[in-house]
Amino acid sequence: MYADLKGKVAVVTGSGRAKGLGEAMAKRLAAEGCKVVVSDIGAPRGAEIPESAIGTSAGIEAVVAEIRAAGGDAFGVACDVLEEAQVERLVAEAVRRYGQLDIMVNNAGIGYLMKPTVELTQGDWDAVLGVNLRGAFYGIKHAARQMIAQGKGGRIINIGSQASKSGFPFAAAYVASKHGMVGLTRSAAIELGPHGITVNTICPNHVTTGLGAWQNQFFSAATGRSEEQYLADMRARIPMGRPGLQEDIAKACAFLASEQAAYMTGEAMNVSGGEEYH
Ligand SMILES: NC(=O)c1ccc[n+]([C@@H]2O[C@H](COP(=O)([O-])OP(=O)(O)OC[C@H]3O[C@@H](n4cnc5c(N)ncnc54)[C@H](O)[C@@H]3O)[C@@H](O)[C@H]2O)c1
């Protein structure tokens, strides 16, 4: 636990889907005593962002209710990170309700438009780059404006991936977006350091979230293995002998948000059981 997190205000995008990394980070920050804005897209958007893959309005409210039931403080805001005005409003809502913004977690992402590069459409590319990279840019921009105005520093935490460091087949747009996030993080860290704002990216390896479960099915079929064999092969190549857990990422998030990480910025920090070491 990090005593300095008590009373801090945190926004977590993409945190309204059960079993997601966003949900776990929101709950962990709330357990640390943060006031948490649980945000997600709330409703589907076209063929690229279907209802089956998102945190719905009901999902947002369920996470808020669970945080409150555990004694935490949270409220929900629907926000499509593809729309800059909505991200700006998300930050404004956090400030209206809680008076400030200290921690911005840019977690919203899509990782299910997987195809061979030669079949990838512009729509696929734009959706993935849009949510994963442009959405994180909007989050950084509007959180940083607020944090600079407050004059007390802040924490911006982006959720990258092992795909921020390594290539994966059928995932050109996803890998490009997550590599791009590392560059975005580094530039923002340089600009925001003088304001006491740190900007870091967490790079998880596989976690069986809703998205992760879809990826297990896709990659096992694409590589001609049963899902069981695919997961056994995954465990065999990870030095710690298991894939990541939501809580592993939530712990890293709390650490980066805390005073303990005050001198870390511009990092792309692996949380991968040793699977990724660059
Ligand atoms: N699960 C993994 O193995 C894994 C590994 C590395 C990185 N990640 C990253 O972690 C993050 C969370 O993924 P997850 O695995 O928890 O899956 P998830 O599907 O539970 O979470 C992704 C969330 O992003 C939201 N989202 C999608 N488009 C949005 C938009 N336009 N506006 C706002 N929200 C939007 C979804 O509604 C969903 O709640 C993603 O950025 C993902 O790329 C996941």
Short mmCIF file of C-alpha atoms and ligand atoms in Angstrom, two decimals:
data_model
loop_
_atom_site.label_atom_id
_atom_site.label_comp_id
_atom_site.label_asym_id
_atom_site.label_seq_id
_atom_site.Cartn_x
_atom_site.Cartn_y
_atom_site.Cartn_z
CA MET A 1 0.00 0.00 0.00
CA TYR A 2 1.13 3.56 -0.74
CA ALA A 3 0.00 6.05 1.88
CA ASP A 4 0.59 9.03 -0.41
CA LEU A 5 -2.13 7.81 -2.82
CA LYS A 6 -4.88 8.48 -0.28
CA GLY A 7 -7.15 11.28 -1.55
CA LYS A 8 -5.55 11.44 -5.00
CA VAL A 9 -7.91 11.67 -7.97
CA ALA A 10 -7.47 9.11 -10.75
CA VAL A 11 -9.11 8.60 -14.13
CA VAL A 12 -8.87 5.18 -15.78
CA THR A 13 -10.07 4.90 -19.38
CA GLY A 14 -11.41 1.57 -20.64
CA SER A 15 -12.15 0.42 -17.08
CA GLY A 16 -15.79 -0.62 -17.47
CA ARG A 17 -15.28 -4.15 -18.78
CA ALA A 18 -15.33 -7.09 -16.39
CA LYS A 19 -11.97 -8.87 -15.94
CA GLY A 20 -10.11 -6.05 -17.72
CA LEU A 21 -6.83 -4.46 -16.75
CA GLY A 22 -8.67 -1.14 -16.44
CA GLU A 23 -11.13 -2.58 -13.96
CA ALA A 24 -8.28 -4.07 -11.90
CA MET A 25 -6.32 -0.79 -11.90
CA ALA A 26 -9.39 1.25 -10.98
CA LYS A 27 -10.16 -1.08 -8.07
CA ARG A 28 -6.56 -1.13 -6.90
CA LEU A 29 -6.26 2.67 -6.97
CA ALA A 30 -9.56 2.91 -5.07
CA ALA A 31 -8.28 0.42 -2.51
CA GLU A 32 -5.22 2.66 -2.11
CA GLY A 33 -7.59 5.50 -1.18
CA CYS A 34 -7.79 7.28 -4.55
CA LYS A 35 -11.02 8.81 -5.77
CA VAL A 36 -11.53 7.05 -9.08
CA VAL A 37 -13.31 7.99 -12.27
CA VAL A 38 -14.28 4.75 -14.00
CA SER A 39 -14.55 5.52 -17.70
CA ASP A 40 -15.30 3.50 -20.78
CA ILE A 41 -16.89 3.93 -24.20
CA GLY A 42 -20.27 2.77 -22.84
CA ALA A 43 -21.88 1.90 -26.17
CA PRO A 44 -20.66 0.25 -29.38
CA ARG A 45 -19.27 2.31 -32.26
CA GLY A 46 -19.61 0.82 -35.73
CA ALA A 47 -18.36 -2.56 -36.87
CA GLU A 48 -14.86 -2.03 -35.45
CA ILE A 49 -15.98 -1.52 -31.82
CA PRO A 50 -18.85 -3.99 -31.22
CA GLU A 51 -20.89 -4.46 -28.03
CA SER A 52 -19.20 -7.82 -27.40
CA ALA A 53 -15.78 -6.15 -26.96
CA ILE A 54 -16.49 -3.12 -24.82
CA GLY A 55 -17.22 -1.81 -21.39
CA THR A 56 -20.91 -0.85 -21.60
CA SER A 57 -22.70 1.76 -19.47
CA ALA A 58 -23.93 -1.12 -17.30
CA GLY A 59 -20.35 -2.38 -17.07
CA ILE A 60 -19.13 1.04 -15.93
CA GLU A 61 -21.82 1.19 -13.25
CA ALA A 62 -21.02 -2.35 -12.09
CA VAL A 63 -17.35 -1.43 -11.50
CA VAL A 64 -18.38 1.77 -9.70
CA ALA A 65 -20.80 -0.23 -7.50
CA GLU A 66 -18.12 -2.79 -6.62
CA ILE A 67 -15.64 -0.07 -5.67
CA ARG A 68 -18.25 1.63 -3.47
CA ALA A 69 -19.28 -1.68 -1.91
CA ALA A 70 -15.65 -2.20 -0.92
CA GLY A 71 -15.64 1.22 0.78
CA GLY A 72 -14.04 3.18 -2.06
CA ASP A 73 -15.02 6.39 -3.79
CA ALA A 74 -15.79 6.26 -7.53
CA PHE A 75 -18.13 7.48 -10.19
CA GLY A 76 -18.57 6.63 -13.86
CA VAL A 77 -18.22 8.71 -17.02
CA ALA A 78 -18.82 7.38 -20.53
CA CYS A 79 -16.08 8.58 -22.87
CA ASP A 80 -15.12 7.52 -26.37
CA VAL A 81 -11.39 8.21 -26.53
CA LEU A 82 -11.64 8.65 -30.31
CA GLU A 83 -13.39 11.96 -29.67
CA GLU A 84 -11.12 14.68 -28.30
CA ALA A 85 -14.04 16.70 -26.93
CA GLN A 86 -15.17 13.69 -24.89
CA VAL A 87 -11.70 13.20 -23.41
CA GLU A 88 -11.57 16.89 -22.53
CA ARG A 89 -14.99 16.51 -20.88
CA LEU A 90 -13.81 13.41 -19.00
CA VAL A 91 -11.02 15.40 -17.36
CA ALA A 92 -13.43 18.27 -16.66
CA GLU A 93 -15.91 15.87 -15.02
CA ALA A 94 -13.19 14.47 -12.75
CA VAL A 95 -12.28 18.00 -11.68
CA ARG A 96 -15.92 19.06 -11.26
CA ARG A 97 -16.66 16.11 -9.00
CA TYR A 98 -13.36 15.73 -7.11
CA GLY A 99 -11.70 19.14 -7.52
CA GLN A 100 -8.49 18.02 -9.22
CA LEU A 101 -6.78 15.36 -11.32
CA ASP A 102 -3.61 13.65 -10.12
CA ILE A 103 -3.40 10.37 -12.03
CA MET A 104 -4.44 9.66 -15.62
CA VAL A 105 -4.37 6.05 -16.80
CA ASN A 106 -4.70 5.72 -20.58
CA ASN A 107 -5.80 2.09 -20.76
CA ALA A 108 -8.53 2.01 -23.44
CA GLY A 109 -7.40 -0.15 -26.30
CA ILE A 110 -8.50 -2.58 -28.97
CA GLY A 111 -6.52 -5.69 -29.77
CA TYR A 112 -9.00 -7.85 -31.60
CA LEU A 113 -8.74 -6.61 -35.20
CA MET A 114 -6.09 -9.21 -36.02
CA LYS A 115 -5.42 -10.07 -39.67
CA PRO A 116 -2.48 -10.74 -41.95
CA THR A 117 -1.00 -7.38 -42.94
CA VAL A 118 -1.92 -8.00 -46.58
CA GLU A 119 -5.59 -8.21 -45.58
CA LEU A 120 -5.68 -5.34 -43.09
CA THR A 121 -8.13 -2.62 -44.17
CA GLN A 122 -7.84 1.10 -43.65
CA GLY A 123 -10.83 0.81 -41.31
CA ASP A 124 -9.00 -1.76 -39.16
CA TRP A 125 -5.83 0.34 -39.13
CA ASP A 126 -7.62 3.58 -38.29
CA ALA A 127 -9.66 1.97 -35.51
CA VAL A 128 -6.65 0.41 -33.79
CA LEU A 129 -4.30 3.38 -34.20
CA GLY A 130 -7.18 5.69 -33.31
CA VAL A 131 -8.13 4.13 -30.01
CA ASN A 132 -4.70 2.90 -28.89
CA LEU A 133 -2.55 5.85 -29.93
CA ARG A 134 -4.69 8.89 -30.73
CA GLY A 135 -6.84 8.16 -27.69
CA ALA A 136 -3.76 8.04 -25.47
CA PHE A 137 -2.54 11.31 -27.01
CA TYR A 138 -5.84 13.00 -26.12
CA GLY A 139 -5.61 11.59 -22.61
CA ILE A 140 -2.07 12.87 -22.15
CA LYS A 141 -2.90 16.28 -23.63
CA HIS A 142 -5.95 17.04 -21.52
CA ALA A 143 -4.68 15.47 -18.30
CA ALA A 144 -1.41 17.38 -18.65
CA ARG A 145 -3.19 20.69 -19.26
CA GLN A 146 -5.11 20.19 -16.02
CA MET A 147 -2.05 19.01 -14.06
CA ILE A 148 0.07 21.93 -15.30
CA ALA A 149 -2.68 24.36 -14.26
CA GLN A 150 -2.83 22.76 -10.80
CA GLY A 151 0.94 23.17 -10.42
CA LYS A 152 1.39 20.11 -8.18
CA GLY A 153 2.79 17.59 -10.65
CA GLY A 154 0.99 14.41 -11.58
CA ARG A 155 1.20 10.93 -12.98
CA ILE A 156 0.31 9.79 -16.49
CA ILE A 157 0.36 6.03 -17.00
CA ASN A 158 -0.18 4.53 -20.44
CA ILE A 159 -0.95 0.88 -21.00
CA GLY A 160 1.31 -0.42 -23.71
CA SER A 161 2.05 -4.08 -24.29
CA GLN A 162 4.72 -6.62 -24.99
CA ALA A 163 3.75 -5.46 -28.48
CA SER A 164 5.40 -2.12 -27.58
CA LYS A 165 8.73 -3.94 -27.78
CA SER A 166 8.30 -7.00 -30.03
CA GLY A 167 6.49 -7.83 -33.25
CA PHE A 168 3.58 -10.27 -33.42
CA PRO A 169 2.00 -11.82 -36.52
CA PHE A 170 -1.47 -10.67 -37.62
CA ALA A 171 -1.05 -7.63 -35.39
CA ALA A 172 0.66 -4.96 -37.50
CA ALA A 173 -1.71 -2.16 -36.49
CA TYR A 174 -1.71 -3.20 -32.83
CA VAL A 175 2.09 -3.51 -32.69
CA ALA A 176 2.54 -0.18 -34.49
CA SER A 177 0.14 1.53 -32.09
CA LYS A 178 1.83 0.12 -29.00
CA HIS A 179 5.35 0.90 -30.29
CA GLY A 180 4.07 4.41 -31.07
CA MET A 181 2.89 4.76 -27.51
CA VAL A 182 6.49 4.40 -26.31
CA GLY A 183 7.56 7.35 -28.46
CA LEU A 184 4.57 9.38 -27.32
CA THR A 185 5.49 8.58 -23.70
CA ARG A 186 9.11 9.66 -24.16
CA SER A 187 8.24 12.98 -25.80
CA ALA A 188 5.57 13.77 -23.22
CA ALA A 189 7.95 12.85 -20.39
CA ILE A 190 10.53 15.36 -21.64
CA GLU A 191 7.97 18.14 -21.96
CA LEU A 192 6.16 17.45 -18.69
CA GLY A 193 9.14 16.66 -16.45
CA PRO A 194 9.68 20.34 -15.59
CA HIS A 195 6.09 20.39 -14.30
CA GLY A 196 6.70 17.44 -12.00
CA ILE A 197 4.49 15.21 -14.14
CA THR A 198 5.82 11.74 -14.89
CA VAL A 199 4.74 9.84 -17.98
CA ASN A 200 5.32 6.10 -18.18
CA THR A 201 4.07 3.09 -20.10
CA ILE A 202 3.39 -0.31 -18.59
CA CYS A 203 4.08 -3.18 -21.00
CA PRO A 204 2.17 -6.30 -19.93
CA ASN A 205 2.56 -9.68 -21.57
CA HIS A 206 -0.55 -11.80 -22.01
CA VAL A 207 -3.35 -11.51 -19.46
CA THR A 208 -6.58 -13.45 -19.98
CA THR A 209 -8.97 -10.52 -19.84
CA GLY A 210 -12.03 -10.36 -22.13
CA LEU A 211 -9.67 -9.19 -24.85
CA GLY A 212 -7.03 -11.74 -23.84
CA ALA A 213 -9.56 -14.60 -24.03
CA TRP A 214 -10.40 -13.56 -27.58
CA GLN A 215 -6.68 -13.50 -28.44
CA ASN A 216 -6.19 -17.01 -27.02
CA GLN A 217 -8.90 -18.31 -29.36
CA PHE A 218 -7.59 -16.37 -32.34
CA PHE A 219 -3.90 -17.22 -31.98
CA SER A 220 -4.46 -20.90 -31.13
CA ALA A 221 -6.61 -21.29 -34.27
CA ALA A 222 -4.19 -19.23 -36.38
CA THR A 223 -1.25 -21.41 -35.33
CA GLY A 224 -3.10 -24.74 -35.59
CA ARG A 225 -3.03 -25.59 -31.89
CA SER A 226 -5.71 -26.34 -29.34
CA GLU A 227 -6.26 -23.48 -26.93
CA GLU A 228 -4.94 -25.74 -24.17
CA GLN A 229 -1.73 -26.42 -26.08
CA TYR A 230 -1.37 -22.73 -26.99
CA LEU A 231 -1.57 -21.76 -23.30
CA ALA A 232 0.80 -24.58 -22.28
CA ASP A 233 3.34 -23.32 -24.84
CA MET A 234 2.89 -19.80 -23.48
CA ARG A 235 3.57 -20.92 -19.92
CA ALA A 236 6.65 -22.84 -21.06
CA ARG A 237 8.32 -19.77 -22.57
CA ILE A 238 7.63 -17.42 -19.64
CA PRO A 239 10.41 -17.59 -17.03
CA MET A 240 7.91 -17.12 -14.18
CA GLY A 241 5.86 -20.02 -15.57
CA ARG A 242 2.52 -18.28 -16.01
CA PRO A 243 0.91 -15.47 -18.00
CA GLY A 244 0.21 -12.15 -16.33
CA LEU A 245 -2.67 -11.53 -13.98
CA GLN A 246 -4.79 -8.39 -13.82
CA GLU A 247 -3.43 -7.80 -10.33
CA ASP A 248 0.17 -7.81 -11.61
CA ILE A 249 -0.63 -4.81 -13.79
CA ALA A 250 -2.68 -3.13 -11.08
CA LYS A 251 0.29 -3.36 -8.69
CA ALA A 252 2.60 -1.79 -11.27
CA CYS A 253 0.06 0.97 -11.86
CA ALA A 254 -0.19 1.77 -8.14
CA PHE A 255 3.60 1.84 -7.88
CA LEU A 256 4.00 4.22 -10.83
CA ALA A 257 1.23 6.42 -9.41
CA SER A 258 2.90 6.57 -6.00
CA GLU A 259 5.65 8.75 -4.62
CA GLN A 260 7.95 5.72 -4.76
CA ALA A 261 8.19 6.19 -8.55
CA ALA A 262 8.75 9.96 -8.41
CA TYR A 263 12.04 9.79 -10.31
CA MET A 264 10.89 7.40 -13.02
CA THR A 265 9.65 8.94 -16.23
CA GLY A 266 9.74 8.16 -19.95
CA GLU A 267 9.89 4.46 -19.09
CA ALA A 268 8.33 1.55 -20.92
CA MET A 269 8.23 -0.89 -18.02
CA ASN A 270 7.80 -4.58 -18.73
CA VAL A 271 5.49 -6.54 -16.43
CA SER A 272 5.86 -9.85 -18.19
CA GLY A 273 7.24 -12.51 -15.87
CA GLY A 274 10.53 -12.21 -17.73
CA GLU A 275 9.05 -12.98 -21.16
CA GLU A 276 10.00 -9.55 -22.51
CA TYR A 277 13.33 -8.10 -21.43
CA HIS A 278 14.13 -5.30 -23.89
N1 LIG B 1 -4.94 -8.60 -22.06
C1 LIG B 1 -3.72 -8.60 -22.51
O1 LIG B 1 -3.12 -9.65 -22.72
C2 LIG B 1 -3.01 -7.29 -22.75
C3 LIG B 1 -1.62 -7.34 -22.87
C4 LIG B 1 -0.95 -6.16 -23.09
C5 LIG B 1 -1.62 -4.98 -23.18
N2 LIG B 1 -2.97 -4.95 -23.07
C6 LIG B 1 -3.63 -3.65 -23.17
O2 LIG B 1 -4.34 -3.42 -21.98
C7 LIG B 1 -5.40 -2.54 -22.23
C8 LIG B 1 -6.68 -3.11 -21.64
O3 LIG B 1 -7.00 -4.30 -22.34
P1 LIG B 1 -7.71 -5.55 -21.65
O4 LIG B 1 -6.94 -6.75 -22.01
O5 LIG B 1 -7.98 -5.26 -20.24
O6 LIG B 1 -9.05 -5.67 -22.51
P2 LIG B 1 -10.52 -5.06 -22.29
O7 LIG B 1 -11.24 -5.33 -23.54
O8 LIG B 1 -11.07 -5.56 -21.01
O9 LIG B 1 -10.24 -3.49 -22.12
C9 LIG B 1 -10.15 -2.60 -23.17
C10 LIG B 1 -11.16 -1.51 -22.91
O10 LIG B 1 -10.98 -0.46 -23.86
C11 LIG B 1 -12.27 0.03 -24.13
N3 LIG B 1 -12.34 0.79 -25.37
C12 LIG B 1 -12.25 0.34 -26.63
N4 LIG B 1 -12.45 1.34 -27.51
C13 LIG B 1 -12.68 2.46 -26.76
C14 LIG B 1 -12.94 3.81 -27.07
N5 LIG B 1 -13.04 4.23 -28.34
N6 LIG B 1 -13.12 4.68 -26.05
C15 LIG B 1 -13.03 4.26 -24.76
N7 LIG B 1 -12.79 3.00 -24.41
C16 LIG B 1 -12.61 2.10 -25.40
C17 LIG B 1 -13.16 -1.19 -24.16
O11 LIG B 1 -14.52 -0.83 -24.00
C18 LIG B 1 -12.60 -2.01 -23.03
O12 LIG B 1 -13.28 -1.78 -21.81
C19 LIG B 1 -5.46 -2.32 -23.74
O13 LIG B 1 -4.82 -1.11 -24.07
C20 LIG B 1 -4.66 -3.51 -24.25
O14 LIG B 1 -4.08 -3.24 -25.50
C21 LIG B 1 -3.69 -6.09 -22.84
#
